[in-house]
Coordinates of C-alpha atoms and ligand atoms in Angstrom, one line a residue:
A1 CA -15.0 9.5 18.2
S2 CA -11.9 11.3 19.1
T3 CA -8.9 9.4 17.1
L4 CA -9.0 8.7 13.4
G5 CA -8.6 4.9 14.3
A6 CA -11.7 4.7 16.1
S7 CA -13.5 7.3 14.1
A8 CA -12.8 5.3 11.2
A9 CA -14.1 2.2 12.7
E10 CA -17.7 4.0 13.0
R11 CA -17.6 4.0 9.7
G12 CA -16.3 0.3 9.2
R13 CA -13.1 1.8 7.8
Y14 CA -9.3 1.4 9.0
F15 CA -7.4 4.5 9.4
G16 CA -3.8 2.9 9.0
T17 CA -0.3 4.7 8.5
A18 CA 3.2 3.5 6.9
V19 CA 5.1 2.6 10.2
A20 CA 9.4 2.2 9.7
A21 CA 10.9 -0.1 12.4
N22 CA 13.7 2.1 13.2
H23 CA 11.5 4.8 14.6
L24 CA 9.6 2.9 16.8
G25 CA 11.8 3.5 19.5
E26 CA 11.6 7.1 20.1
A27 CA 8.2 7.9 22.3
A28 CA 6.5 10.6 20.6
Y29 CA 6.6 8.4 17.6
A30 CA 5.2 5.4 19.2
N31 CA 2.7 7.7 21.2
T32 CA 1.1 8.7 18.0
L33 CA 0.8 5.7 16.5
N34 CA -0.5 3.9 18.6
A35 CA -3.1 6.9 20.1
E36 CA -4.3 7.4 16.9
F37 CA -4.4 4.1 13.8
N38 CA -5.6 0.8 13.9
S39 CA -3.5 -0.3 10.7
V40 CA 0.1 -0.1 10.1
T41 CA 1.9 -0.6 6.7
P42 CA 6.1 -1.6 6.9
E43 CA 7.6 1.0 5.3
N44 CA 10.3 -1.2 3.5
E45 CA 10.9 -3.8 6.1
M46 CA 8.6 -6.2 3.7
K47 CA 10.0 -5.5 0.6
W48 CA 12.3 -7.6 -1.3
D49 CA 16.0 -6.1 -0.2
A50 CA 14.9 -6.3 3.3
T51 CA 13.7 -9.3 3.9
E52 CA 15.4 -11.8 1.1
P53 CA 19.1 -10.1 0.5
N54 CA 20.4 -13.2 -0.4
R55 CA 18.7 -15.9 -2.3
N56 CA 16.3 -18.0 0.3
S57 CA 18.3 -16.4 3.2
F58 CA 15.2 -14.6 5.0
T59 CA 15.6 -12.1 7.5
F60 CA 12.2 -11.2 9.4
G61 CA 13.7 -8.9 11.9
N62 CA 12.7 -5.3 11.1
A63 CA 9.4 -7.0 9.6
D64 CA 8.6 -8.8 13.1
Q65 CA 9.1 -6.1 15.2
I66 CA 6.6 -3.9 13.3
V67 CA 4.0 -6.7 13.3
N68 CA 4.6 -7.3 17.0
H69 CA 4.3 -3.9 17.8
A70 CA 0.9 -4.0 15.9
R71 CA -0.9 -6.9 16.8
S72 CA 0.1 -6.5 20.5
R73 CA -1.5 -3.5 20.8
G74 CA -4.8 -4.6 18.3
M75 CA -3.7 -2.6 15.3
R76 CA -4.2 -4.5 12.4
V77 CA -1.2 -4.9 9.3
R78 CA -0.7 -4.4 5.5
G79 CA 1.5 -6.4 3.8
H80 CA 4.2 -4.2 1.6
T81 CA 5.3 -5.5 -1.1
L82 CA 5.7 -9.0 -2.6
V83 CA 6.5 -8.5 -5.9
W84 CA 8.1 -4.6 -7.2
H85 CA 10.7 -3.7 -9.4
S86 CA 12.2 -1.7 -7.0
Q87 CA 13.8 -2.2 -3.6
L88 CA 14.9 -5.4 -5.7
P89 CA 18.5 -7.2 -4.5
G90 CA 20.6 -7.8 -7.5
W91 CA 20.5 -11.4 -7.7
V92 CA 17.1 -11.7 -8.5
N93 CA 18.3 -9.1 -11.7
S94 CA 20.2 -12.2 -12.7
L95 CA 18.2 -15.2 -13.0
G96 CA 17.1 -16.8 -16.0
A97 CA 12.6 -17.3 -16.3
S98 CA 12.8 -20.8 -14.9
D99 CA 14.9 -19.8 -11.3
L100 CA 12.9 -16.4 -11.8
R101 CA 9.8 -18.1 -11.4
A102 CA 11.2 -20.7 -8.5
A103 CA 12.5 -17.5 -6.7
M104 CA 9.5 -15.5 -7.1
T105 CA 7.2 -18.5 -5.5
N106 CA 9.7 -19.7 -3.1
H107 CA 9.8 -15.2 -1.9
I108 CA 6.0 -14.8 -1.9
N109 CA 5.8 -18.1 0.2
Q110 CA 7.7 -17.4 2.3
L111 CA 6.5 -14.0 3.3
M112 CA 3.2 -15.0 3.4
G113 CA 3.8 -18.0 5.6
R114 CA 5.8 -16.5 8.2
Y115 CA 2.5 -14.1 8.8
R116 CA 0.2 -15.9 7.9
G117 CA -3.4 -15.4 9.4
Q118 CA -1.6 -12.3 10.5
I119 CA -2.2 -9.7 7.1
H120 CA -5.3 -8.1 6.6
S121 CA -4.2 -6.9 2.9
W122 CA -0.8 -8.4 0.9
D123 CA -0.1 -5.9 -1.6
V124 CA 0.6 -8.7 -4.2
V125 CA 2.1 -6.7 -7.3
N126 CA 3.3 -3.4 -6.8
E127 CA 3.3 -0.8 -9.6
A128 CA 3.5 -3.5 -12.7
F129 CA 2.2 -0.4 -15.0
V130 CA 4.0 2.9 -16.6
D131 CA 3.1 6.3 -16.8
G132 CA 1.6 7.8 -19.7
N133 CA -0.9 7.4 -22.2
S134 CA 0.3 3.5 -23.6
G135 CA -0.8 1.3 -20.9
A136 CA 1.8 -0.4 -21.0
R137 CA 3.9 -3.1 -19.2
R138 CA 6.9 -1.8 -16.9
S139 CA 9.9 -3.3 -17.5
S140 CA 11.6 -5.6 -14.7
P141 CA 12.7 -8.8 -14.5
F142 CA 9.5 -10.5 -13.8
Q143 CA 7.7 -8.9 -16.9
D144 CA 10.8 -9.0 -19.5
R145 CA 11.3 -13.0 -18.2
L146 CA 8.4 -14.0 -17.1
G147 CA 5.7 -12.4 -19.1
N148 CA 2.3 -10.3 -18.8
G149 CA 1.2 -13.6 -16.9
F150 CA 3.6 -13.1 -14.1
I151 CA 1.0 -10.8 -12.6
E152 CA -1.9 -13.7 -12.1
E153 CA 1.1 -16.7 -11.6
A154 CA 1.7 -14.4 -8.5
F155 CA -1.5 -13.9 -7.5
R156 CA -2.8 -17.7 -7.4
I157 CA 0.7 -18.4 -5.3
A158 CA -0.5 -15.8 -3.4
R159 CA -3.7 -17.3 -3.0
A160 CA -2.3 -21.0 -1.5
A161 CA 0.0 -19.3 0.5
D162 CA -2.2 -17.1 2.8
P163 CA -6.0 -17.9 1.7
N164 CA -7.5 -15.5 4.7
A165 CA -5.5 -12.2 3.4
K166 CA -7.0 -9.8 0.9
L167 CA -5.2 -9.9 -2.1
C168 CA -4.3 -6.6 -3.9
Y169 CA -3.0 -4.9 -6.9
N170 CA -1.7 -1.6 -5.7
D171 CA -0.2 1.2 -8.2
Y172 CA -0.1 5.6 -8.0
N173 CA -1.1 7.7 -10.7
T174 CA -4.0 5.1 -11.1
D175 CA -6.4 7.5 -9.0
G176 CA -8.1 9.5 -11.9
I177 CA -9.6 7.8 -14.5
N178 CA -6.8 8.0 -17.6
A179 CA -5.0 5.3 -19.3
K180 CA -3.2 3.9 -16.7
S181 CA -5.8 3.5 -14.8
N182 CA -7.6 1.9 -17.6
A183 CA -4.9 -1.0 -18.0
V184 CA -4.8 -1.7 -14.9
Y185 CA -8.9 -1.8 -15.1
N186 CA -8.9 -4.2 -17.7
M187 CA -6.7 -6.3 -16.4
V188 CA -8.7 -6.5 -13.5
R189 CA -11.8 -6.9 -14.6
D190 CA -9.8 -9.9 -17.1
F191 CA -8.9 -11.7 -13.6
V192 CA -12.6 -11.1 -12.0
S193 CA -13.8 -12.9 -15.4
R194 CA -11.4 -15.4 -15.6
G195 CA -11.3 -16.7 -11.4
V196 CA -7.8 -15.5 -11.0
P197 CA -7.8 -14.6 -7.7
I198 CA -7.5 -10.5 -6.6
D199 CA -9.9 -9.3 -4.1
C200 CA -8.7 -5.4 -4.2
V201 CA -7.3 -2.9 -5.8
G202 CA -4.3 -0.3 -3.7
F203 CA -5.0 3.2 -5.1
Q204 CA -1.2 5.1 -3.7
S205 CA -2.8 8.2 -3.5
H206 CA 0.4 10.2 -3.7
F207 CA -0.6 13.9 -4.0
N208 CA 0.8 17.2 -5.4
S209 CA 0.2 20.4 -6.9
A210 CA 1.1 18.6 -10.3
S211 CA -1.0 15.4 -9.2
P212 CA -4.0 16.9 -7.3
V213 CA -6.8 15.2 -6.1
P214 CA -8.2 13.8 -9.2
S215 CA -12.0 15.2 -9.6
D216 CA -13.5 12.0 -10.8
Y217 CA -11.7 10.0 -7.6
Q218 CA -14.9 8.9 -6.7
A219 CA -15.7 7.6 -10.6
N220 CA -12.6 5.9 -10.7
L221 CA -12.8 4.0 -7.3
Q222 CA -16.1 3.0 -7.9
R223 CA -15.8 1.8 -11.3
F224 CA -13.2 -0.9 -9.8
A225 CA -15.6 -1.1 -7.1
D226 CA -18.5 -2.1 -9.1
L227 CA -16.4 -5.1 -10.2
G228 CA -16.9 -6.6 -6.9
L229 CA -13.9 -5.7 -5.3
E230 CA -13.1 -3.9 -2.3
V231 CA -10.9 -0.4 -3.0
Q232 CA -8.4 0.7 -0.4
I233 CA -6.5 4.1 -0.3
T234 CA -3.1 2.5 0.3
E235 CA -0.4 5.7 0.6
L236 CA -1.8 8.6 1.1
D237 CA -0.2 11.8 1.3
I238 CA -0.7 15.6 -0.1
A239 CA 2.0 18.0 -0.3
G240 CA 1.0 21.1 1.2
S241 CA -0.2 23.0 4.5
G242 CA -2.9 25.1 6.0
T243 CA -6.4 25.4 4.5
A244 CA -5.7 24.1 1.3
Q245 CA -4.3 21.2 2.6
A246 CA -6.7 20.1 5.0
N247 CA -9.6 20.6 2.5
D248 CA -7.8 17.8 0.2
Y249 CA -7.5 15.7 3.0
T250 CA -11.4 15.8 3.6
R251 CA -12.1 15.3 -0.1
V252 CA -9.5 12.4 -0.1
V253 CA -11.6 10.6 2.9
N254 CA -15.6 11.7 2.5
T255 CA -14.4 9.5 -1.7
C256 CA -13.4 6.9 0.7
L257 CA -16.8 6.9 2.6
A258 CA -18.8 8.0 -0.6
V259 CA -18.0 3.9 -1.8
S260 CA -19.1 1.5 0.1
R261 CA -16.5 -0.6 -0.9
C262 CA -13.4 1.3 0.4
T263 CA -12.8 -0.3 3.1
G264 CA -9.7 2.0 4.7
I265 CA -7.4 4.6 3.9
T266 CA -3.6 4.4 5.1
V267 CA -1.5 7.8 4.8
W268 CA 2.0 7.5 4.0
G269 CA 3.9 7.9 7.4
V270 CA 3.2 9.3 11.1
T271 CA 4.9 12.7 11.0
D272 CA 6.2 15.2 8.4
K273 CA 9.6 14.5 9.4
Y274 CA 10.2 10.8 8.8
S275 CA 7.9 11.6 5.2
W276 CA 9.8 10.2 2.1
R277 CA 8.9 13.4 0.6
S278 CA 11.5 14.9 2.1
G279 CA 11.4 19.0 2.3
D280 CA 7.5 18.4 1.8
T281 CA 5.1 18.7 4.7
P282 CA 2.3 15.9 3.6
L283 CA 0.9 14.1 6.6
L284 CA -1.1 14.7 9.7
F285 CA 1.3 15.5 12.1
D286 CA 3.7 18.0 12.1
G287 CA 7.7 17.3 12.7
N288 CA 6.6 18.3 16.5
Y289 CA 4.1 15.4 16.7
N290 CA 1.2 18.7 16.6
K291 CA -2.2 17.7 14.7
K292 CA -1.8 20.1 11.8
P293 CA -5.6 21.2 10.4
A294 CA -5.2 18.2 7.8
Y295 CA -5.6 16.2 11.1
T296 CA -8.7 17.7 12.3
A297 CA -9.8 17.9 8.8
V298 CA -9.4 14.2 8.5
L299 CA -11.1 13.5 12.1
N300 CA -14.1 15.4 11.3
A301 CA -15.0 13.9 7.9
L302 CA -14.9 10.7 9.3
N303 CA -17.3 11.4 12.2
N304 CA -19.6 13.8 10.2
G305 CA -18.5 13.1 6.6
Ligands
G3I401 O1 18.2 1.1 5.2 C1 19.1 2.2 3.9 C2 20.5 2.1 4.8 O2 21.1 1.2 5.3 C3 21.1 2.8 3.9 O3 22.3 3.4 4.3 C4 20.5 4.6 3.1 C5 21.7 4.8 2.1 O4 20.8 5.1 1.0 O5 19.3 3.8 2.5 C6 18.5 3.1 3.4 O6 17.4 3.0 2.4 C7 16.0 3.5 2.1 C8 15.1 2.9 2.2 O7 14.0 4.2 2.4 C9 15.5 2.9 3.9 O8 15.0 3.9 4.6 C10 16.5 3.9 0.7 O9 17.9 4.8 0.3 C11 15.0 5.0 -0.3 O10 15.5 4.7 -1.3 C12 13.8 4.0 0.7 O11 12.9 4.8 0.0 C13 11.6 4.3 0.5 C14 11.0 4.2 -0.9 O12 9.9 3.8 -1.2 C15 11.7 3.0 -2.2 O13 11.1 3.1 -3.3 C16 10.7 5.2 0.8 O14 11.3 4.8 2.3 C17 9.2 5.1 0.7 O15 8.3 5.3 1.9 C18 8.9 4.5 -0.3 O16 7.8 3.9 -0.5 C19 7.3 3.7 -1.8 C20 6.0 2.6 -2.0 O17 7.3 1.1 -1.3 C21 5.3 2.4 -3.0 N1 5.2 3.5 -3.4 C22 5.6 4.4 -3.5 C23 6.3 5.1 -2.4 C24 6.9 6.3 -2.2 O18 8.0 6.3 -2.9

């Protein structure tokens, strides 16, 4: 096929992008999105600070705009993200344990309830482990007040709130086999063995020269898949340009295609113009919405890989 989404669909997968609501009015942005992608992830609009800036006062306008844009054009939606230490409004930080538990429950129920049946996969918990060799949990209001059980609690609440959404744990620097991904693996394996509801693991896949596409990327995704879970590449971007960048993108696509439970790939933005990695050119379309060598590499891999 001739677009990313249609080509991925022929391989039984989705090909998505992060989307920012404030760019949807830019014709070239919307046209590129609409032509090429069949899944969208709101880049910031479903996060806690955007949706519940004050306790139990919810603002869904920007998230609704993205969901409506996507669904009216037949694109699927990934939910990002329910429980995360970052982009948390200040009021969450000041709650004691029982209040925080109630607030987390309400937040998950309100978000998942509003979009029940409309989200194919939700990042229920995002980035709960530290980088480095310890395999430890990251300090956050949730970790510090609710303890290690907060992740399991969040997944149980989420399953009840939207039984049809795939429930994902999502993280970065877990793409290869390392201490951090081992810690996630051990947690997820324990969840599976005890029947804690989890369906998928998201591998953000933000790559650059300091953190290149790992040589054991496929082996790592496969070991999670072998637990019976879906794996998804959720925030892909690769610093660089030209042939080197194109080759790296090919490797990533071929990795997903080689793991039968890898159900889709999301790139973290439509165009280099709006990448969160300012000063870098990590995406498939340049700042003028021209297709880059990386775009052609991805399309070819989806069609022939
Ligand atoms: O919306 C406010 C605006 O009102 C304000 O005037 C402006 C001034 O700084 O900030 C705007 O918020 C910014 C927001 O993006 C929306 O543009 C924040 O400052 C900025 O920090 C925020 O960055 C986002 C970042 O997450 C925050 O952690 C990036 O766009 C987003 O791409 C990035 O995405 C994360 C994933 O959620 C999780 N994995 C890592 C990934 C990359 O960091």
